[in-house]
Short mmCIF file of C-alpha atoms in Angstrom, two decimals:
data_model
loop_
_atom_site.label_atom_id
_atom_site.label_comp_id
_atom_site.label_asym_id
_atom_site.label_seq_id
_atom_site.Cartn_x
_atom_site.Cartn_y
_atom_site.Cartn_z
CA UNK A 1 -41.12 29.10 -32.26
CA UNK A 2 -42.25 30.67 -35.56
CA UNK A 3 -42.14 27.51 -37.75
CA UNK A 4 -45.31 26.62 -39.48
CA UNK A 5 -47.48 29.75 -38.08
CA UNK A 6 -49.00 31.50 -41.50
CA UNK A 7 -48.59 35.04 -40.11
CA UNK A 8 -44.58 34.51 -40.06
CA UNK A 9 -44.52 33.35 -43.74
CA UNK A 10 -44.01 36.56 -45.96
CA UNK A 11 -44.88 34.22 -48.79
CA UNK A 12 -48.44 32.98 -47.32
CA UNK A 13 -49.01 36.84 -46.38
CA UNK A 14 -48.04 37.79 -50.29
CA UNK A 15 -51.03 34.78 -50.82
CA UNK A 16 -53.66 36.48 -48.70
CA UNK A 17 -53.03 40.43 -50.09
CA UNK A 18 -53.16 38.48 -53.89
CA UNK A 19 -56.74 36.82 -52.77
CA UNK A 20 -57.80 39.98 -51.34
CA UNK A 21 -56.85 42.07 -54.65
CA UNK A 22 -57.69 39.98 -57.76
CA UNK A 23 -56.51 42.18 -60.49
CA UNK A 24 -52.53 41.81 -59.35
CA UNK A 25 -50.37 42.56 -62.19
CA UNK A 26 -49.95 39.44 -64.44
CA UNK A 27 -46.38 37.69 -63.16
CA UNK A 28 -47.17 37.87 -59.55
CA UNK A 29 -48.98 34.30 -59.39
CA UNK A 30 -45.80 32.47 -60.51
CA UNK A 31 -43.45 34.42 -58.39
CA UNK A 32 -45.79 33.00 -55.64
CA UNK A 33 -45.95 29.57 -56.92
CA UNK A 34 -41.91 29.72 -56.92
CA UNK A 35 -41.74 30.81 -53.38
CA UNK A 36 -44.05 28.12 -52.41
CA UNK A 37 -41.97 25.60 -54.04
CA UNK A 38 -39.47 26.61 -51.20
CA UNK A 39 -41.03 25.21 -48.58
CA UNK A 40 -39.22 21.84 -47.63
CA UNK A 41 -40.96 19.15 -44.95
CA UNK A 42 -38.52 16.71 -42.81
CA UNK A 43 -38.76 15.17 -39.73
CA UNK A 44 -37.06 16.61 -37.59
CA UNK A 45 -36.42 14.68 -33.86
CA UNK A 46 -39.77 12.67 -34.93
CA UNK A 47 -41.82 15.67 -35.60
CA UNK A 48 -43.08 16.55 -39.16
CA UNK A 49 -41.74 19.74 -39.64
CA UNK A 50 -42.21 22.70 -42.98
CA UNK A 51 -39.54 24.64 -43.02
CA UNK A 52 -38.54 27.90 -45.36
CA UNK A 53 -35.85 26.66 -47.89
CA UNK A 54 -33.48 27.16 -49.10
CA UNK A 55 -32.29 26.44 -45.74
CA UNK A 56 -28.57 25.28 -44.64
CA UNK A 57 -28.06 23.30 -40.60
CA UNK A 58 -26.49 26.38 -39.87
CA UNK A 59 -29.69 28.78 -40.70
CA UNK A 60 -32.00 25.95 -38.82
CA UNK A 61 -30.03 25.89 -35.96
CA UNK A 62 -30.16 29.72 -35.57
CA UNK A 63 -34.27 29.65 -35.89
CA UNK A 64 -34.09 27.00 -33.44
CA UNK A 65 -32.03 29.31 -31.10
CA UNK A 66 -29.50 26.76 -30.36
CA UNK A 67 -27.07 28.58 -32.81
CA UNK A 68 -23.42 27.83 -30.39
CA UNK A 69 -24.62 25.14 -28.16
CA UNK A 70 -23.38 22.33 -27.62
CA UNK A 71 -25.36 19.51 -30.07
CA UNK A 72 -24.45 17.78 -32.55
CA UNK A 73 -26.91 16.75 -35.85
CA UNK A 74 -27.60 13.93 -37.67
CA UNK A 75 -29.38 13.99 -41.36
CA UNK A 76 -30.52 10.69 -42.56
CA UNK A 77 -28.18 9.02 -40.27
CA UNK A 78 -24.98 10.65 -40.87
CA UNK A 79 -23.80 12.95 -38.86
CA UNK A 80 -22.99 16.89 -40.32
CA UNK A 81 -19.93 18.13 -39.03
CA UNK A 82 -19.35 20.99 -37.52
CA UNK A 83 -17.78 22.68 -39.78
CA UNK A 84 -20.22 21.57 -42.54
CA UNK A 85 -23.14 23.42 -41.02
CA UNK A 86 -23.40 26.50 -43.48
CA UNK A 87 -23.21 24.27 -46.47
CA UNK A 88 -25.27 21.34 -46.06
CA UNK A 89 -28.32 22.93 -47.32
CA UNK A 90 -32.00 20.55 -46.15
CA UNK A 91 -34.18 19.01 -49.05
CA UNK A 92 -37.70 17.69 -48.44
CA UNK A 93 -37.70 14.10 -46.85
CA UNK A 94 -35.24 14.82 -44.51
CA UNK A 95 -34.93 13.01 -41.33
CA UNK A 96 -33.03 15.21 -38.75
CA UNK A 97 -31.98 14.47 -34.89
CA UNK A 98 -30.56 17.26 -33.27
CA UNK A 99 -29.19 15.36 -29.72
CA UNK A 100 -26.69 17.07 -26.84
CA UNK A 101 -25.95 15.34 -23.59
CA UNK A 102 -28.50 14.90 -20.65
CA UNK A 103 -28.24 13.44 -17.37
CA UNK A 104 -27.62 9.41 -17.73
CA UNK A 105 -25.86 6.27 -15.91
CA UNK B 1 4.05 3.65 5.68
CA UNK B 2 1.07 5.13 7.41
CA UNK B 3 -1.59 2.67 6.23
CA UNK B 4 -3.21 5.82 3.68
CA UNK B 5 -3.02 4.95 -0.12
CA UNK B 6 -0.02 5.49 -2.25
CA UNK B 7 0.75 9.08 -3.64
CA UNK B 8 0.73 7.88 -7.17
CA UNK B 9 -1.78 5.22 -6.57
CA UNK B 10 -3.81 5.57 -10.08
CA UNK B 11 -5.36 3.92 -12.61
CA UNK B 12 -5.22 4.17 -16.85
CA UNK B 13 -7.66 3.96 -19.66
CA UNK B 14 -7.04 4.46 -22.73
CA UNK B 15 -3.95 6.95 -21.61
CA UNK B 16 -5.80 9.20 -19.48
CA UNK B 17 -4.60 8.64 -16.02
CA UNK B 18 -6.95 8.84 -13.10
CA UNK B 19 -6.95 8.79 -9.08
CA UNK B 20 -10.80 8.67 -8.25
CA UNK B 21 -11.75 4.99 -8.82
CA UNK B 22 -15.28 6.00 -9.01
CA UNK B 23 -17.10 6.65 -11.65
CA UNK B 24 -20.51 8.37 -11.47
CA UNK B 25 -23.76 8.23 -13.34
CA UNK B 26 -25.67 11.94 -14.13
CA UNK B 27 -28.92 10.77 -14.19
CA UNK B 28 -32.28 10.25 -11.81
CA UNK B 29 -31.42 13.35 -10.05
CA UNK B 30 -34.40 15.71 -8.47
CA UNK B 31 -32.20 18.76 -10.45
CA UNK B 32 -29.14 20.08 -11.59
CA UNK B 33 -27.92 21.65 -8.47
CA UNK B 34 -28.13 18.01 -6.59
CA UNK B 35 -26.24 16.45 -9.84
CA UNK B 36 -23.28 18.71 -9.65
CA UNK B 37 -23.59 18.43 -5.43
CA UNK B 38 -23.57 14.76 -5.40
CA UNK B 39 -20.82 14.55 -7.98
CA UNK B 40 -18.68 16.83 -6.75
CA UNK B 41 -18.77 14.53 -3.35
CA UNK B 42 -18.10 11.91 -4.82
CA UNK B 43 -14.69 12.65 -5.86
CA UNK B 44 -15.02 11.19 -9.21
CA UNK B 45 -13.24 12.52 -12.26
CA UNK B 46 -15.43 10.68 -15.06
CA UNK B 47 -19.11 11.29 -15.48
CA UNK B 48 -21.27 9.05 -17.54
CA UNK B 49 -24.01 11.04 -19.72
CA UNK B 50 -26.33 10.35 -21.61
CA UNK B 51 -27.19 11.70 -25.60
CA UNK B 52 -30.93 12.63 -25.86
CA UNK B 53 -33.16 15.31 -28.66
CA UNK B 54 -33.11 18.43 -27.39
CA UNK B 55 -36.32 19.49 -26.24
CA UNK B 56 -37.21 21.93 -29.26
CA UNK B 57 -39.75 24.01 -27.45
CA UNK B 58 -37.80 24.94 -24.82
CA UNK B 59 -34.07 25.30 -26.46
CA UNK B 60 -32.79 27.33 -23.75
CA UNK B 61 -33.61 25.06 -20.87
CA UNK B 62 -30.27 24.86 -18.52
CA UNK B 63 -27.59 22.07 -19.63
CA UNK B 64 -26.05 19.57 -18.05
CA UNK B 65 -22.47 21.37 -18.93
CA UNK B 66 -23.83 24.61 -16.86
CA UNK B 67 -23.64 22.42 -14.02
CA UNK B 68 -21.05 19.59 -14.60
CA UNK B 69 -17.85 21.29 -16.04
CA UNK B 70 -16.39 19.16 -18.84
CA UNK B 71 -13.60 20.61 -18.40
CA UNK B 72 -13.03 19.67 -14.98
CA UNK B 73 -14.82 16.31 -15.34
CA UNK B 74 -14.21 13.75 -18.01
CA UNK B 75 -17.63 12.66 -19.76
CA UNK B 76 -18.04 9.49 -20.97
CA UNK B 77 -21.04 9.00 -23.05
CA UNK B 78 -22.84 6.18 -22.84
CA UNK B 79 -25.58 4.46 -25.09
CA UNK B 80 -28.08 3.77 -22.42
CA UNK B 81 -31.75 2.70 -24.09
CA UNK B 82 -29.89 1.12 -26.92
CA UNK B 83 -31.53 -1.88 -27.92
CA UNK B 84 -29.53 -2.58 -30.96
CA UNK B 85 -26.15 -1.95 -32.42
CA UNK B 86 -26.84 0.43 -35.13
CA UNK B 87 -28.33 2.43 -32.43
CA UNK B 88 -25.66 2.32 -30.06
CA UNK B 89 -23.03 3.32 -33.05
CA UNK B 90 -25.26 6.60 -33.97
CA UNK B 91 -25.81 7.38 -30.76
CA UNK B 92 -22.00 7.24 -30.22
CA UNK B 93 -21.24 9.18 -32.91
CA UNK B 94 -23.56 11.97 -32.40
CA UNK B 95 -21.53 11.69 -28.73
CA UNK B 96 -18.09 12.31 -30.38
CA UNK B 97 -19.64 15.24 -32.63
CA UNK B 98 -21.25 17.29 -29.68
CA UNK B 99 -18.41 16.67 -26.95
CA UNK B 100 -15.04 16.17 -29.65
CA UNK B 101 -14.34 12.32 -26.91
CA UNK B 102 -13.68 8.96 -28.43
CA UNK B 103 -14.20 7.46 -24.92
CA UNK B 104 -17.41 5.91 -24.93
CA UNK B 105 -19.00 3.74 -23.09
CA UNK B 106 -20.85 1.26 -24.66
CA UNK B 107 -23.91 -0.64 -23.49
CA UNK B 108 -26.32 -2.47 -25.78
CA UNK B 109 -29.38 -3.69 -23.98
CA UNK B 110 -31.57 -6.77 -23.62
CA UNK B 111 -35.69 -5.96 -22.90
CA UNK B 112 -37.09 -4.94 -19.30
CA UNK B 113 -37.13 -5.93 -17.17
CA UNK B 114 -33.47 -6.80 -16.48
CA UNK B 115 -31.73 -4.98 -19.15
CA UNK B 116 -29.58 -7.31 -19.53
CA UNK B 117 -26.60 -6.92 -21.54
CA UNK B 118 -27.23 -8.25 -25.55
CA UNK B 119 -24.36 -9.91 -26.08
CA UNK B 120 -24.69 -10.37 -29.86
CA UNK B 121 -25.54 -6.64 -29.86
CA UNK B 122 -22.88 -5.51 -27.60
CA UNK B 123 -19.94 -7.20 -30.27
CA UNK B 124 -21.19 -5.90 -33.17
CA UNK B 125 -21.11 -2.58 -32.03
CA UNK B 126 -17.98 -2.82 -30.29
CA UNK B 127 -16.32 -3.91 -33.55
CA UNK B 128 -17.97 -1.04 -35.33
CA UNK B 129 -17.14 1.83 -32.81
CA UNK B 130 -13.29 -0.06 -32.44
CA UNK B 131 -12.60 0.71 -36.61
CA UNK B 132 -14.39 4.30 -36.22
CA UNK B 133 -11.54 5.30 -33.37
CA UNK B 134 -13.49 5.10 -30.89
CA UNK B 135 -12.14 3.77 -27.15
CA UNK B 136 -14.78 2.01 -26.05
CA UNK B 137 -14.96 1.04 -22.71
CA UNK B 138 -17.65 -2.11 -22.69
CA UNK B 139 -20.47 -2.88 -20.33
CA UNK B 140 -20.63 -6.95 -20.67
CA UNK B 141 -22.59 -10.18 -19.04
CA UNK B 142 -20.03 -11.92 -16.44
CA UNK B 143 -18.93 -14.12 -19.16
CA UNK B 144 -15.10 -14.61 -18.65
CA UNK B 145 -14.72 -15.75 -22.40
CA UNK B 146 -16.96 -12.57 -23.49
CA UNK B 147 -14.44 -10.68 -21.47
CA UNK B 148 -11.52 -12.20 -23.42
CA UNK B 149 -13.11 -11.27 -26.73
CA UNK B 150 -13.97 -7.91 -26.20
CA UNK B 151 -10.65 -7.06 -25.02
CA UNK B 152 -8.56 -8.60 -28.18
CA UNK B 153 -11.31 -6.73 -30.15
CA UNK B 154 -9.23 -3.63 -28.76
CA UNK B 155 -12.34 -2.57 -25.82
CA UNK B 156 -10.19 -0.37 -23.66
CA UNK B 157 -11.87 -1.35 -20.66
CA UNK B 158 -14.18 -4.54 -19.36
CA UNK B 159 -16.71 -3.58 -17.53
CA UNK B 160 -19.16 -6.53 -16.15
CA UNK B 161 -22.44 -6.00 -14.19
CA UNK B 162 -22.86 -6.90 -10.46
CA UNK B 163 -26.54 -7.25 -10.66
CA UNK B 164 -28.93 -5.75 -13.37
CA UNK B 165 -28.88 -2.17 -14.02
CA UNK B 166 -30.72 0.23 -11.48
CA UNK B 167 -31.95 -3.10 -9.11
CA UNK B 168 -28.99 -1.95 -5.78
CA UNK B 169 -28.89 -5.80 -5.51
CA UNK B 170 -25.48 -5.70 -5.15
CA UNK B 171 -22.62 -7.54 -6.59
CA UNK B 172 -24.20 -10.86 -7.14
CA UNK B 173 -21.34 -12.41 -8.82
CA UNK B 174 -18.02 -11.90 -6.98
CA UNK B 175 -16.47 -15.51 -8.12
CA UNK B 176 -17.85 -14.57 -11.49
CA UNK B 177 -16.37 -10.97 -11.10
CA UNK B 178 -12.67 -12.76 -10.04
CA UNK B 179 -13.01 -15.20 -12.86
CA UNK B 180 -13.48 -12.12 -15.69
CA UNK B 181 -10.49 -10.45 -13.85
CA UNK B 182 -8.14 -12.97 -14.13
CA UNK B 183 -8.81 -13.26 -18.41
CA UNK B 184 -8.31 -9.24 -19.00
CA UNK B 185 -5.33 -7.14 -18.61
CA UNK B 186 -7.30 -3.62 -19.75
CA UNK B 187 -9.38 -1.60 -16.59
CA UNK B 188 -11.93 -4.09 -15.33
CA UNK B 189 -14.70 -2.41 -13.61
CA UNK B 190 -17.87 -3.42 -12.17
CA UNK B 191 -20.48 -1.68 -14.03
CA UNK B 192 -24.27 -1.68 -12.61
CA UNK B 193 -26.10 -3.59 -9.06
CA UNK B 194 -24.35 -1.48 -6.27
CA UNK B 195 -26.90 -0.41 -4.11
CA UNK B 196 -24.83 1.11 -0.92
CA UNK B 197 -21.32 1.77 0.30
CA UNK B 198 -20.08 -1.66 1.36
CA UNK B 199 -20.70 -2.80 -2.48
CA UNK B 200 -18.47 -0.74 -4.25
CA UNK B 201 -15.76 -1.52 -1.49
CA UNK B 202 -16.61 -5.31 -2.09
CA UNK B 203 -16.17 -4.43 -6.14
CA UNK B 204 -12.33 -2.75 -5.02
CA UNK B 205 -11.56 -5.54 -2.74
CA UNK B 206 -12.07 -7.86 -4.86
CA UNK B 207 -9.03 -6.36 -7.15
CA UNK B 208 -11.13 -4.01 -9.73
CA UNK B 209 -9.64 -1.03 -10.74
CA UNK B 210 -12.82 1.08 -10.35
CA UNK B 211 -16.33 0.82 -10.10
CA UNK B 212 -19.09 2.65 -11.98
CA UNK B 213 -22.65 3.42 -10.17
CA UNK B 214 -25.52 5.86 -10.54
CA UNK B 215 -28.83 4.78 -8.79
CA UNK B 216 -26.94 4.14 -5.66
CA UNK B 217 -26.16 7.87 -5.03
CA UNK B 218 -29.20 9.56 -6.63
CA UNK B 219 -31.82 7.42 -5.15
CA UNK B 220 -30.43 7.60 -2.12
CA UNK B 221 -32.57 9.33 0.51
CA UNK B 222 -29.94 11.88 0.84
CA UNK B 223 -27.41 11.67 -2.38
CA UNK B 224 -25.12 13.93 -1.65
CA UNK B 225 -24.35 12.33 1.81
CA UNK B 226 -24.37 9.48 -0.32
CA UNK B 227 -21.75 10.43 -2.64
CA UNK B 228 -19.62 10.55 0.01
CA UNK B 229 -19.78 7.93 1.26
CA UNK B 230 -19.09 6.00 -2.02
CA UNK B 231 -15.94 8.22 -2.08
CA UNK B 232 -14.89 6.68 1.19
CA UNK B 233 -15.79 3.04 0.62
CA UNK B 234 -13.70 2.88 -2.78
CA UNK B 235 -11.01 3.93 -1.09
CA UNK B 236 -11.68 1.34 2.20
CA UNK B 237 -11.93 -1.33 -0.56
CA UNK B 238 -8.59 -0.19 -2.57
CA UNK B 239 -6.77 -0.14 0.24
CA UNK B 240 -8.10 -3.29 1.82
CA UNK B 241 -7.27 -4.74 -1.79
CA UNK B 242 -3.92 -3.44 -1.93
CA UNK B 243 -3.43 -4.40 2.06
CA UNK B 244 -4.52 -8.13 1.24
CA UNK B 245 -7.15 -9.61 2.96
CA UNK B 246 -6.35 -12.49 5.56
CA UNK B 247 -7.34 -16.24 4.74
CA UNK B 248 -10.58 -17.87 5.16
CA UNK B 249 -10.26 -20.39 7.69
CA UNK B 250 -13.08 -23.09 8.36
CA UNK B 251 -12.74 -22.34 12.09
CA UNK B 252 -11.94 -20.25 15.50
CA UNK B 253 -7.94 -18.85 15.54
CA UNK B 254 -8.23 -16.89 19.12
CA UNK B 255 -6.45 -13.47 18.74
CA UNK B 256 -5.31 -13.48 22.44
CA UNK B 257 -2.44 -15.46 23.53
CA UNK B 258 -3.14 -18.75 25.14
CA UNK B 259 -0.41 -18.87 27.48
CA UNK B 260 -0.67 -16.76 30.63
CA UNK B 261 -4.07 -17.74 31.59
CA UNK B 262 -5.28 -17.69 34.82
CA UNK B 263 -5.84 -20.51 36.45
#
């Protein structure tokens, strides 16, 4: 799982080279400041969660390798359909539960 | 007639036509390989399952479908750990997204430690699930006039408890049980308390159209032996239904003639 770790983040690796080298070209601070904006936080199956936006279900699903399994997802307590995966995009402040079926009586 | 059960000796919920009367639980089981073992031996053709978060760390972990085909068995999710009815209703619905069913079966829960079923909850939900399209198949106190409601609510089947869920007391309640039966005309089951063989034939006998169980296989010391033997005893108790049993008499009725006695 890659989620959260700095060294995965091109952006935060973009913020460490700019520290390092002080004289970047004028510009470069506010495409950094716009990539940071990207980064969204939900909850996601009770766990607090920043995530790379813009990202869709479909794209989360995939960095949470269960791209084609069986689960379904609920955001803010309505379920996402199937076949609405690659368009409902995530904003900050969303609660996710990503559920599929366990042993039970 | 050779005493064994009719051909076409099945039972129908909501359409779907079934000959195993027994329906199994997935859960408490030491792995996969004894959940599929035990069901398969068991005979049943619906599986109850439960919805849970998928363990994010470890998204490739072996499923439940690896081992328990649902295309050979029908799953019927269930909302057990729901304490509420807007619980039970997501939960549900997250069920019909991930498996494409609209046979549920719901179960809204009282506090430990007797789980009983929340009555209050248990209607509110059901109404909900009913105008979603969902068939909901109802786990319900031994309340007779409870029955009656939940089935002209639209449940598709009534399914009471014998004893609380998980305790293998038994059926506790087999006036009760009779009582319920005689208000419903959808699938009556009992749902929960059977704790060995001879209870689900006592549930069969006493005229229900299935019986549902979990605990009693998969804590067994040996479920898969188990399973079997729940297979056999549903089918004692149908037939024993279906054979009628004799009348209790308040006395001795010798089987062997009286005449032709020594003297």
């Amino acid at each position: 799982m890659t989620y959260g770790r700095t060294s995965c983040r091109p952006d935060l690796k973009l913020r460490l080279i700019s520290r390092a080298r002080p004289s970047l070209p004028p510009g470069c601070a506010a495409l950094i400041f716009n990539r940071m904006q990207t980064v969204i936080t939900v909850t996601l199956n009770g766990e607090t969660r920043a995530l790379d936006g813009p990202v869709s279900v479909a794209g989360l699903l995939l960095t949470l390798g269960l791209e084609g399994r069986k689960v379904a997802v609920e955001r803010n307590e309505a379920i996402v359909p199937r076949s609405r995966y690659t368009e409902t995009m995530l904003a900050s402040g969303d609660s996710l539960e990503i559920v599929h079926f366990i042993g039970g009586g | 007639m050779d005493g064994t059960l009719p051909v076409e000796d099945t039972w129908t919920v909501a359409g779907r036509r079934f000959r195993s009367r027994l329906i199994v639980g997935t859960g408490k089981y030491k792995d996969l390989e004894e959940t599929a073992a035990a069901i398969e031996a068991s005979g049943a053709e619906i599986v109850t399952v439960a919805v849970r978060r998928v363990n994010l760390s470890d998204p490739k972990a072996p499923m439940l479908q690896d081992y328990v085909d649902p295309k050979k068995y029908t799953y019927l999710p269930n909302t057990a750990g729901c304490h509420t009815a807007n619980d039970a209703v997501r939960t549900l619905r997250l069920a019909r997204e991930a498996g494409g069913w609209n046979l549920v079966k719901l179960e809204v829960l009282g506090p430990p430690p007797l789980l009983y079923p929340d009555m209050r909850g248990t209607f509110e939900a059901a109404e909900a699930l009913i105008k979603d399209g969902f068939e909901v198949m109802v786990y319900c106190a031994d309340d007779p006039l409870a029955a009656k409601r939940l089935e002209e609510m639209g449940c598709v089947a009534i399914m009471p408890l014998g004893a609380p869920i998980g305790s293998g007391l038994g059926i506790q309640n087999p006036a009760m049980i009779c009582m319920m039966m005689e208000q419903v005309t959808v699938p009556f089951l009992v749902d929960a308390g059977v704790g060995t063989a001879s209870d689900a034939a006592i549930a069969l006998e006493l005229g229900c159209d299935a019986v549902l169980l979990n605990s009693a296989i998969a804590n067994a010391k040996d479920p898969v032996r188990m399973a079997r033997a729940m297979k056999l005893a549903v089918e004692a108790g149908r037939l024993a239904h279906l054979a009628g049993r004799m009348p209790r008499r308040m006395g001795a009725d010798p089987s062997s003639p009286l005449t032709g006695l020594i003297r």
